[in-house]
Short mmCIF file of C-alpha atoms in Angstrom, two decimals:
data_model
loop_
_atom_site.label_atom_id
_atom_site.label_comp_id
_atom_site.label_asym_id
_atom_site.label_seq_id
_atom_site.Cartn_x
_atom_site.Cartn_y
_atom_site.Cartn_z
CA UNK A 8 104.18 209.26 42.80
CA UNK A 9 107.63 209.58 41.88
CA UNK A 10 110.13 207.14 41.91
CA UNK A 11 113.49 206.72 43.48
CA UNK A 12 116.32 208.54 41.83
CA UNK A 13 118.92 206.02 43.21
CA UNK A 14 120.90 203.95 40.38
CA UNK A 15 121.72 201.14 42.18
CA UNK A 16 124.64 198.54 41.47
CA UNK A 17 128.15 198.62 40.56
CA UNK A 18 129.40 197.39 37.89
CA UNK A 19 125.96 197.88 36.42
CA UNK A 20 124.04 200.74 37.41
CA UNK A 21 120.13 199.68 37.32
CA UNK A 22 117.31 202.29 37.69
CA UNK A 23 115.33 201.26 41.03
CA UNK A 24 111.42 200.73 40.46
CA UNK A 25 110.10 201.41 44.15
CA UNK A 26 108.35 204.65 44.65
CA UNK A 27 110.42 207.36 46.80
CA UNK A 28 109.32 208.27 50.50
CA UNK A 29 111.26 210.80 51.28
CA UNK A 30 114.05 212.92 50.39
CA UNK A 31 117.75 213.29 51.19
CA UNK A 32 118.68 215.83 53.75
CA UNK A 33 122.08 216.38 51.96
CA UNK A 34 120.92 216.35 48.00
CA UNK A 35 117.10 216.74 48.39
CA UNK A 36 116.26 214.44 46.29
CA UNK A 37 113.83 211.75 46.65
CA UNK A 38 114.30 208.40 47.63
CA UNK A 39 112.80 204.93 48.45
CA UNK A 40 112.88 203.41 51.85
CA UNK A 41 115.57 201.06 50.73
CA UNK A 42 117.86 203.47 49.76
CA UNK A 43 118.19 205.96 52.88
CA UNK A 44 119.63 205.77 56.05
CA UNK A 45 119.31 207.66 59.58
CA UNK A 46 122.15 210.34 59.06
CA UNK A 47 124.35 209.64 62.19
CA UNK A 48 123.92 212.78 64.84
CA UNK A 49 120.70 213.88 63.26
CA UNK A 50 117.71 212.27 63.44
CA UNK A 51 117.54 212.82 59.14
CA UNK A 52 117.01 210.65 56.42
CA UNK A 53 119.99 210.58 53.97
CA UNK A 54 120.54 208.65 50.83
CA UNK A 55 123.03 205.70 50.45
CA UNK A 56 125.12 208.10 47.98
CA UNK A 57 125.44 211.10 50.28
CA UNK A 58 125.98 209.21 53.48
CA UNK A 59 128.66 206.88 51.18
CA UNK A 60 130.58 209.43 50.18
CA UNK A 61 130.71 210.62 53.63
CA UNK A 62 131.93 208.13 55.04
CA UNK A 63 134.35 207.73 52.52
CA UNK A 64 135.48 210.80 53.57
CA UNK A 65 135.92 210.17 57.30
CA UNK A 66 137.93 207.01 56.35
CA UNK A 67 140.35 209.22 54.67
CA UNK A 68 141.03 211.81 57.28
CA UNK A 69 142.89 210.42 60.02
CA UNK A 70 142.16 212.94 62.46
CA UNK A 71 138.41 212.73 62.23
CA UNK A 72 139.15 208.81 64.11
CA UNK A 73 136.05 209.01 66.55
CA UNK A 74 133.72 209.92 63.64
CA UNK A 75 134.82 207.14 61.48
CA UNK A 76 134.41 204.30 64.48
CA UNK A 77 130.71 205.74 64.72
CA UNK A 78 130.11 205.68 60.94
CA UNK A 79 131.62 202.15 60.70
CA UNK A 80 129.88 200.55 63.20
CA UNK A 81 126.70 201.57 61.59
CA UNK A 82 127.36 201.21 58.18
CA UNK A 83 130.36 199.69 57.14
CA UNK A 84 129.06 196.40 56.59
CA UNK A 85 125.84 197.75 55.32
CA UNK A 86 125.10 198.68 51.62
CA UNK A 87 126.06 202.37 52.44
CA UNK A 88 130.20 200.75 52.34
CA UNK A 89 129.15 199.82 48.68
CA UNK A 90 127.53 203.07 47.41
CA UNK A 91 130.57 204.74 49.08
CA UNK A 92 133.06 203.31 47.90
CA UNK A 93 131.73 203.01 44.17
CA UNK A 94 132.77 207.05 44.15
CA UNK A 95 136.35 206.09 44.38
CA UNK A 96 136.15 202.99 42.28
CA UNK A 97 134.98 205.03 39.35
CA UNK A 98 137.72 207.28 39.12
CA UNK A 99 139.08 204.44 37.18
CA UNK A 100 135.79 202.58 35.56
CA UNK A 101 133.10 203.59 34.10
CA UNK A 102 129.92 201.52 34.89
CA UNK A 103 127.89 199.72 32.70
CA UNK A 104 124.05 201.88 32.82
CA UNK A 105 120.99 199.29 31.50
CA UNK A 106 119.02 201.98 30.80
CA UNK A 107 118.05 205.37 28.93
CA UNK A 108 120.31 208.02 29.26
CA UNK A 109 117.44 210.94 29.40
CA UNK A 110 116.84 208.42 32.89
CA UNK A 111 120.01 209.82 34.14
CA UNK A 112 118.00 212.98 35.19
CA UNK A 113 117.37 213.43 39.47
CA UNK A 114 120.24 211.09 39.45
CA UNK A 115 124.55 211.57 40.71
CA UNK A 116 125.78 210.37 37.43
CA UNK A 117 125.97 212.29 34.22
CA UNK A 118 126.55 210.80 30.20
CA UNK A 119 129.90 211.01 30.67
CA UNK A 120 130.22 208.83 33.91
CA UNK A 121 128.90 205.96 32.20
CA UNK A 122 128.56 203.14 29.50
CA UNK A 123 125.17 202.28 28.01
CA UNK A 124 124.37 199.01 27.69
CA UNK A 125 122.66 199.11 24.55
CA UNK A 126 119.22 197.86 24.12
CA UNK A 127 119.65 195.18 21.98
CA UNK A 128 122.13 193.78 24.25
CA UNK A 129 120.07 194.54 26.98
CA UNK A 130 119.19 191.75 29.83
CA UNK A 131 116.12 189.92 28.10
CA UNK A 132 116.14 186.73 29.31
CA UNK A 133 117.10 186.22 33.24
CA UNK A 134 113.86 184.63 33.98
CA UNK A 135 115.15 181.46 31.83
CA UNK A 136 118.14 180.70 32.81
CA UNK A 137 118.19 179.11 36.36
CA UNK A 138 121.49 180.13 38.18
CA UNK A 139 123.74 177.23 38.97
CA UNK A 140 126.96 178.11 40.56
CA UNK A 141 128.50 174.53 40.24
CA UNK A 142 127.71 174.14 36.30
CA UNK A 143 130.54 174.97 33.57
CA UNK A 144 130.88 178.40 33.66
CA UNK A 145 130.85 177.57 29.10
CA UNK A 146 127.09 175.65 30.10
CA UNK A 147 123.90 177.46 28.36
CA UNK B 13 136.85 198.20 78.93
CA UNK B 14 136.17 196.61 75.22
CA UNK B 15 136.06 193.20 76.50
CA UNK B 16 132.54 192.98 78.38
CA UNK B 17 131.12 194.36 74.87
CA UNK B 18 133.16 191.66 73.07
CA UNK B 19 131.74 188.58 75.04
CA UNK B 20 128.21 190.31 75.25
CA UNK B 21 128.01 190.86 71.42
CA UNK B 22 129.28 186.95 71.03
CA UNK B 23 126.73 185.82 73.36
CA UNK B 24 124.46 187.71 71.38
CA UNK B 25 125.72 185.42 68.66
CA UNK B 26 123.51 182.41 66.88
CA UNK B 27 124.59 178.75 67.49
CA UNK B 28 125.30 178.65 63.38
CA UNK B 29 127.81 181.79 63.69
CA UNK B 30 129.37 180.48 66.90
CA UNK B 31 129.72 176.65 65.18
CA UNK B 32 131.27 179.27 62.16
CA UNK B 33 133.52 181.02 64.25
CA UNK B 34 134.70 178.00 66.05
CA UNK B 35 135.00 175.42 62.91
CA UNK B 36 136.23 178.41 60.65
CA UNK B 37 135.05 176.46 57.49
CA UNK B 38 132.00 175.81 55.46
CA UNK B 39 130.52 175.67 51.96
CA UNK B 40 127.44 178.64 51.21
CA UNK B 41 125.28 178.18 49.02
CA UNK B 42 123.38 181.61 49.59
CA UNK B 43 121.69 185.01 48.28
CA UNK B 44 124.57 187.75 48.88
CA UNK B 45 121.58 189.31 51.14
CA UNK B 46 121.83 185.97 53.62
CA UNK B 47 125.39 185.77 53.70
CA UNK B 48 125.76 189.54 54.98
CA UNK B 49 123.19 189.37 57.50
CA UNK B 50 124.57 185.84 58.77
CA UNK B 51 128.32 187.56 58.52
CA UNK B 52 127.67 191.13 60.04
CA UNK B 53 127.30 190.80 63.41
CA UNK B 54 130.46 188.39 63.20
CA UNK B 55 132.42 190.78 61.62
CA UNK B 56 131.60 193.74 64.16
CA UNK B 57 132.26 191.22 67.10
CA UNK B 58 135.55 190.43 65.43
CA UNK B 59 136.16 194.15 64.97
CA UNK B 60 135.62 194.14 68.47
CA UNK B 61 137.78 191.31 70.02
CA UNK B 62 140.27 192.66 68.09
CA UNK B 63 140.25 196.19 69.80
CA UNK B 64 139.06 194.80 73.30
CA UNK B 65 142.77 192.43 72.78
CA UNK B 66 144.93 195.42 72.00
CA UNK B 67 143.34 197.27 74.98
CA UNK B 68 144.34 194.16 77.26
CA UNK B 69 147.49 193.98 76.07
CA UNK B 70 148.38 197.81 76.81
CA UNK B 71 146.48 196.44 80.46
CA UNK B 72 148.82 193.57 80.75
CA UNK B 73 151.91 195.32 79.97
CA UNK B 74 151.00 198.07 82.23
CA UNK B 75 150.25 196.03 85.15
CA UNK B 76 152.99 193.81 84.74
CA UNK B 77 155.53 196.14 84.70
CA UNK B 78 153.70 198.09 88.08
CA UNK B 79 153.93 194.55 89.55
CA UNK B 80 157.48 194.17 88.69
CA UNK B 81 158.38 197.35 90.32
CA UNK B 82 155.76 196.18 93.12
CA UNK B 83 158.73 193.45 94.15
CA UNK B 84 161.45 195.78 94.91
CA UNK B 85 158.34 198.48 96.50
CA UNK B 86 157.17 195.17 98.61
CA UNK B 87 160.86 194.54 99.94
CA UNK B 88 161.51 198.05 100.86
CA UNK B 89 157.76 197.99 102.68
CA UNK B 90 158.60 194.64 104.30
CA UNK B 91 161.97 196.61 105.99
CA UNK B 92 160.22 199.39 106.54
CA UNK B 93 157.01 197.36 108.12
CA UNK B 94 154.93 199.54 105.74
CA UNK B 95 152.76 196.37 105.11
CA UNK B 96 149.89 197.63 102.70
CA UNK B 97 151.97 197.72 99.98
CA UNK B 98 152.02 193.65 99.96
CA UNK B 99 148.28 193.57 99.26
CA UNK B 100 148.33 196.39 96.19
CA UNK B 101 151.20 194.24 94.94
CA UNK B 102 149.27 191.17 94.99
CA UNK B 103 146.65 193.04 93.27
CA UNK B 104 148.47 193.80 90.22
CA UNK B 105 149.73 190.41 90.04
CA UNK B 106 146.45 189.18 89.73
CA UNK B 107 145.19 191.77 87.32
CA UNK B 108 148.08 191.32 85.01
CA UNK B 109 147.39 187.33 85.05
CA UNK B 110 143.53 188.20 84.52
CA UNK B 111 144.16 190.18 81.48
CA UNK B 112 146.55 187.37 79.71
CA UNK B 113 143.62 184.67 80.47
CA UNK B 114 140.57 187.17 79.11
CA UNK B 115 143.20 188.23 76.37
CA UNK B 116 143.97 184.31 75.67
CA UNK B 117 140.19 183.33 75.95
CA UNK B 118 139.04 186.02 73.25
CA UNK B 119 142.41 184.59 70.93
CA UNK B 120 140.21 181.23 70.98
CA UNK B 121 137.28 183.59 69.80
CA UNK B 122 138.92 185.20 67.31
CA UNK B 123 138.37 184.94 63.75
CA UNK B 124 140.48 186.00 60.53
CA UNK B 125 140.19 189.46 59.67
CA UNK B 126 139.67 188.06 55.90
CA UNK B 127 136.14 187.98 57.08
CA UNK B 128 135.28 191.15 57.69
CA UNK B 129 138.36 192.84 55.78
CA UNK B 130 137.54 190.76 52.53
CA UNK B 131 134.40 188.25 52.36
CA UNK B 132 131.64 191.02 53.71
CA UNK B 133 132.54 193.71 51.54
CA UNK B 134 133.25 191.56 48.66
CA UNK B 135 130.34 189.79 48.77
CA UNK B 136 128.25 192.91 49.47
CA UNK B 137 129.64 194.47 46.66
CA UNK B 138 128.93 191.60 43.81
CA UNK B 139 125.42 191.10 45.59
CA UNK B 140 124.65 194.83 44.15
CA UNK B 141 124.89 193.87 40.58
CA UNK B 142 122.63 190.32 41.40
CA UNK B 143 118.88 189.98 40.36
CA UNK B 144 117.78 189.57 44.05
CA UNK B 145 117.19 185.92 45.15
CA UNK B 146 119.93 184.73 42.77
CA UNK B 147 122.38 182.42 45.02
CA UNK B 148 126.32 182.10 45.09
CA UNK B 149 128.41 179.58 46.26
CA UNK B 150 130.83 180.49 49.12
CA UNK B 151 133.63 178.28 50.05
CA UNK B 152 135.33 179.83 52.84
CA UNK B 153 138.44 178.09 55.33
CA UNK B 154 139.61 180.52 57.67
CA UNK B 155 141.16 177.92 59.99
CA UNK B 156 144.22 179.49 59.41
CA UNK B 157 147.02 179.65 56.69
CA UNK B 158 149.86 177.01 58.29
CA UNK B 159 147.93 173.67 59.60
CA UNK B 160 149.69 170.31 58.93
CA UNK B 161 147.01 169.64 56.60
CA UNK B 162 147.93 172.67 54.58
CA UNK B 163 151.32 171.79 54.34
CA UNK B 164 152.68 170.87 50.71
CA UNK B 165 156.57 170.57 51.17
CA UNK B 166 158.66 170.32 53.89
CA UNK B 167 162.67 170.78 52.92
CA UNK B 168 165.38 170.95 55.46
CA UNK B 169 168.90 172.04 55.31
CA UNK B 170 170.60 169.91 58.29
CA UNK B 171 174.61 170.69 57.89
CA UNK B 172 175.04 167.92 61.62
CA UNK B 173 175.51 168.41 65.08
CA UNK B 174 177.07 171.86 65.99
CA UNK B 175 176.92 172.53 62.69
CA UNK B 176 174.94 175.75 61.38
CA UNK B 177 173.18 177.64 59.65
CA UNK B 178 170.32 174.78 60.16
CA UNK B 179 167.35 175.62 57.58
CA UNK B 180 163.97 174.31 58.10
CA UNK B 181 161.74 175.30 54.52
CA UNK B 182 158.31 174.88 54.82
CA UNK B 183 155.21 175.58 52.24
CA UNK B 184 151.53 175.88 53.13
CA UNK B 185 148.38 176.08 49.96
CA UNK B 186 145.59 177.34 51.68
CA UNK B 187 142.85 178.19 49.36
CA UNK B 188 140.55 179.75 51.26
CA UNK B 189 138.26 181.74 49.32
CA UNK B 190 136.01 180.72 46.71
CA UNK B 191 133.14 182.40 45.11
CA UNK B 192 130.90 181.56 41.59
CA UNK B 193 127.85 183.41 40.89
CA UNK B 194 126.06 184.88 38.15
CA UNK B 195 125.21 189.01 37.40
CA UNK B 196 122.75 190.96 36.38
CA UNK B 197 124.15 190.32 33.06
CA UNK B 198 124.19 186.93 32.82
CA UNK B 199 128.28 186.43 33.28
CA UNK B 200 129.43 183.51 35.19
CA UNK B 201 131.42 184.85 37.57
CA UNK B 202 134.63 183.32 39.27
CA UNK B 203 136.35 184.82 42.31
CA UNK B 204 139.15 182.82 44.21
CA UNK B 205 141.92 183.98 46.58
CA UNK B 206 144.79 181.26 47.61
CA UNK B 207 147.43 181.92 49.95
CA UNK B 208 150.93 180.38 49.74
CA UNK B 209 152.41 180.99 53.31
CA UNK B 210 156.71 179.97 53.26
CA UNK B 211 157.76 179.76 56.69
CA UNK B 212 161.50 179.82 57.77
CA UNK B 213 162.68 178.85 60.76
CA UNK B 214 166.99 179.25 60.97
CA UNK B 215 169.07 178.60 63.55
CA UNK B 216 172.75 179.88 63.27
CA UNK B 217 175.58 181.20 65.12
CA UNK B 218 175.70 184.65 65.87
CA UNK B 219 178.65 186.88 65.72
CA UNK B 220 179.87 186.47 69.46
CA UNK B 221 179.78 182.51 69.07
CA UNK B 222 175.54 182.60 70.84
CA UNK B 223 173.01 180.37 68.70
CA UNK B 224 170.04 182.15 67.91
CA UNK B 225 166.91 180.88 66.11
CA UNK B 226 164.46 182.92 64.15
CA UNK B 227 161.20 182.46 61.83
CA UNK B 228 160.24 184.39 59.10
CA UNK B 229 157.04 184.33 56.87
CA UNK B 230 156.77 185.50 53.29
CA UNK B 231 152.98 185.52 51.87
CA UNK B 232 152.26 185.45 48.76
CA UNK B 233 148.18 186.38 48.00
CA UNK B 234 146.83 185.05 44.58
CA UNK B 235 143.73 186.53 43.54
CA UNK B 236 141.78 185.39 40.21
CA UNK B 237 138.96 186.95 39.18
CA UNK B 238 136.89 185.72 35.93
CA UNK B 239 134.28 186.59 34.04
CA UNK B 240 132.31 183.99 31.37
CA UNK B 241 130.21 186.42 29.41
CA UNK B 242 127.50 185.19 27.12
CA UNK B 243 128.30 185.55 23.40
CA UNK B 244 124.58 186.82 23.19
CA UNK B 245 125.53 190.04 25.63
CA UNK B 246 129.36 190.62 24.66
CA UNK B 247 131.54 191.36 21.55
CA UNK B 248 134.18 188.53 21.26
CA UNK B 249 136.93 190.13 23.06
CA UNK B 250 139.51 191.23 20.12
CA UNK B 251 143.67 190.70 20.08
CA UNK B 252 144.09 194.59 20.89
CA UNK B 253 141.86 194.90 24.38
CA UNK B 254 143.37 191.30 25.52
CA UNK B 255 146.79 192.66 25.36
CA UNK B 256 145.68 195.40 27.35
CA UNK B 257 145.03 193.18 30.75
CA UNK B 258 148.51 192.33 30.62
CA UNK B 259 150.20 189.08 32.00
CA UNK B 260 147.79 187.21 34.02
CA UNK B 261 144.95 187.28 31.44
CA UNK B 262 143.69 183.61 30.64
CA UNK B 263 141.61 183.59 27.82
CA UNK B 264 139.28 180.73 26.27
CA UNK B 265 136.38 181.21 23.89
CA UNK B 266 133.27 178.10 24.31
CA UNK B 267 130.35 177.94 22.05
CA UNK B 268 128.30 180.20 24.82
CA UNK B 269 130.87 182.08 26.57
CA UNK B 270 134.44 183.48 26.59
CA UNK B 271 135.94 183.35 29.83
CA UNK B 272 138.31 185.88 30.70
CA UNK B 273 140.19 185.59 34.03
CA UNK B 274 143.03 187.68 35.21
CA UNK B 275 145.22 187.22 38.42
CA UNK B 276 147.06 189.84 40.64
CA UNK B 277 149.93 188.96 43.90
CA UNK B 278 150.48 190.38 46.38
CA UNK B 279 153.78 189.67 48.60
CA UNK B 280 153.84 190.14 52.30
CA UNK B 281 155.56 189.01 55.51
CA UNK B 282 152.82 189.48 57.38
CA UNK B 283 150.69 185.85 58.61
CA UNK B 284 147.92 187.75 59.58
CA UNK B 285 147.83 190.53 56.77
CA UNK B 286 144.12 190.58 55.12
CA UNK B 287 143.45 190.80 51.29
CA UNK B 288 142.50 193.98 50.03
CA UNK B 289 139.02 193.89 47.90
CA UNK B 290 140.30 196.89 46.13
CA UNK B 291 142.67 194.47 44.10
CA UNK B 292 139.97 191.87 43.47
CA UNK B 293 137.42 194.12 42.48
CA UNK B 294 139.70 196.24 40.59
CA UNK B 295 140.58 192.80 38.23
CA UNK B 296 136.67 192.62 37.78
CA UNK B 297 136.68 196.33 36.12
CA UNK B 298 139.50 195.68 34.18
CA UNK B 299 137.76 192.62 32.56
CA UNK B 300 134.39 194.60 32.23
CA UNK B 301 136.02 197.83 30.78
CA UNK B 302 138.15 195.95 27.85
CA UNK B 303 134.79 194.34 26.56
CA UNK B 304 131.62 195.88 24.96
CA UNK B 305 127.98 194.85 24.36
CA UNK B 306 127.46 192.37 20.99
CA UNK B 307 125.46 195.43 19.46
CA UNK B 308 127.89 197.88 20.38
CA UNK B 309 130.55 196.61 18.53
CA UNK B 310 128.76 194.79 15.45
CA UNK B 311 126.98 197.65 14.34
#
């Protein structure tokens, strides 16, 4: 089965593991549960880049007010704010990708929208190191 | 008429989010995940009070002034024994005063706009780039920006009796956001916003000899954002890129880590003007963008 072409994150985009369910009614491409939405005024499933980036869109153009109350109310404090508004936040950085670049294939990012994090650098050792949000930020 | 969905979606509220709402402070300790959920439907019902308040204002002012015209109508009906005007006027006079006691009652519900303006998307946003399960502290006081408590000087500029201009200086620290977690990456990560508020209330003689008083707020919004990035993972940060994040950069190197924090201001006059994630976030990309991976730049 194939898996989900979303890169998920922000400042670090991450390959997602779950196998896709269904595809994108805007992008047809295929997608895990996680990572689509009910498009608003169709009963189809779109991905949290497309329906982002729409949104985006509404909240830019004033006279489309009605649409944007109905989008927000949905979405805006959902994950599809974040995918959304990573579009315009990259017009000025370039995320980190933990990954291979021949990954970036299915996906809405190309070589030259992104950083590789190389592999030697790569995250090796999460599991170890217990997250303690009152320790010394200098601690371990 | 916004207002029944206001009250309906606070019913609709848990006791923890309507303790939050009403005590406006507490310390999370959290997954990003929890704090959303818990903070959503808060945020939409605040999105909502706010709208269902502007619409009873317009109601208010609109059925005030009908009721002020309603006195002179009700005189002229009186004379004119054209009685049912008394009852309409009555009518709007109680409409008007309903609208400024739902309109006051939804003030007392009312939460800062920070909330759904700044902590949700915020915290949304740095919970994408989490391993899931990982927690982060919250600190949050939205009480508001100028209780006694907050107050840290008080200066007043009494000339005596009939004397003026009579300047009363004070300055309010309200730190009200504070976030540490860790990334994907394994960088500490420090977000805090504090508020100074100045409030200025003069009283002076105006031009035709009339004392007037007036208040004025200036805001001042410091955001720091910092980063302590594992040695392991990241290059030590060289002179060059440093200079590049300009004035507000705070650098240290530790054994482990180098922290790098940067801070942005923004001014405003405006007590109930909400923080814009854009600036916070864009500090973050600054700090990620200057550094690179330890492999990167050794080899």
């Amino acid at each position: 089965m194939e898996n989900c072409n979303m890169k998920r994150g922000f400042f670090f985009l991450r390959d997602c593991d779950h196998p896709a369910h269904q595809s994108c009614c805007v992008c047809g491409k295929a997608f895990c549960n996680d990572h689509l939405r009910i498009k608003p005024g169709s009963n189809e499933p779109v991905c949290l880049d497309c329906l982002g980036k729409t949104m985006q869109q509404q909240s830019q153009d004033k006279t489309k007010a009605a649409g944007r109350d109905r989008y927000n109310d949905d979405y805006y404090y959902d994950d599809v704010w974040c995918y959304g508004y990573r579009y315009n936040y990259y017009s000025s950085y370039r995320p980190w990708y933990v990954g291979q670049t021949s990954d970036l294939q299915g996906s809405h990012f190309s070589e030259n929208d992104i950083r590789v994090f190389e592999p030697s650098a790569e995250i090796d050792d999460m599991d170890a190191e217990a997250p303690d949000p009152e320790a010394n930020v200098f601690d371990s | 008429m916004k207002f029944f969905g206001a009250f309906s979606q606070y019913k609709a509220l848990s006791d923890e989010q309507k303790a939050f709402i009403s005590n406006a402070q507490k310390k999370f300790v959290k997954t990003p995940d929890e704090l959303v959920k818990f903070f959503k439907p808060m945020a939409v019902f605040d999105k909502t009070c706010d709208e269902a308040r502007a619409q009873l204002l317009n109601y208010v002012i609109l059925f005030g002034v009908l009721s002020f015209l309603g006195i002179f109508a009700a005189i002229v009906a009186l004379a004119e024994d054209y009685l049912i005007v008394i009852p309409i006027e009555l009518l709007m006079v109680l409409l008007t005063f309903v609208g400024i006691i739902i309109r006051w009652r939804l003030s007392k519900i009312d939460i800062h706009n920070n909330l759904r303006e700044f902590v949700v998307p915020v915290v949304n946003l740095i919970g994408q780039d989490m391993e899931a399960g990982t927690k982060i502290s919250l600190d949050l006081d939205l009480r508001g920006k100028t209780l006694d408590s907050k107050l840290k000087d008080n200066r007043k500029n009494d000339p005596g009796w009939f004397s003026y201009p009579k300047v009363t200086t004070r300055v309010y620290d309200d730190p009200w956001f504070r976030l540490t977690g860790q990334l994907v990456d394994g960088s500490r990560l420090i977000l805090n916003v504090d508020d100074q508020v100045t409030r200025i209330d003069k009283t002076y003689k105006g031009s035709s000899g009339k004392i007037k008083s007036k208040t004025k707020y200036k805001i001042k919004h410091e955001i720091m954002a910092g980063l302590a990035l594992k040695h392991k993972k990241y290059a030590v940060a060289g002179e060059n890129e440093l200079t590049g994040l300009g004035d507000g950069l705070k650098y240290k190197d530790g054994d482990n880590r180098q922290l790098i924090c940067l801070k942005d201001k923004i001014k405003t006059y405006d007590v109930d003007a909400n923080v814009d994630p854009q600036r916070c976030l864009a500090l973050l990309g600054k700090i990620f963008m200057s550094v690179q991976p330890a492999a990167e730049k050794g080899s």
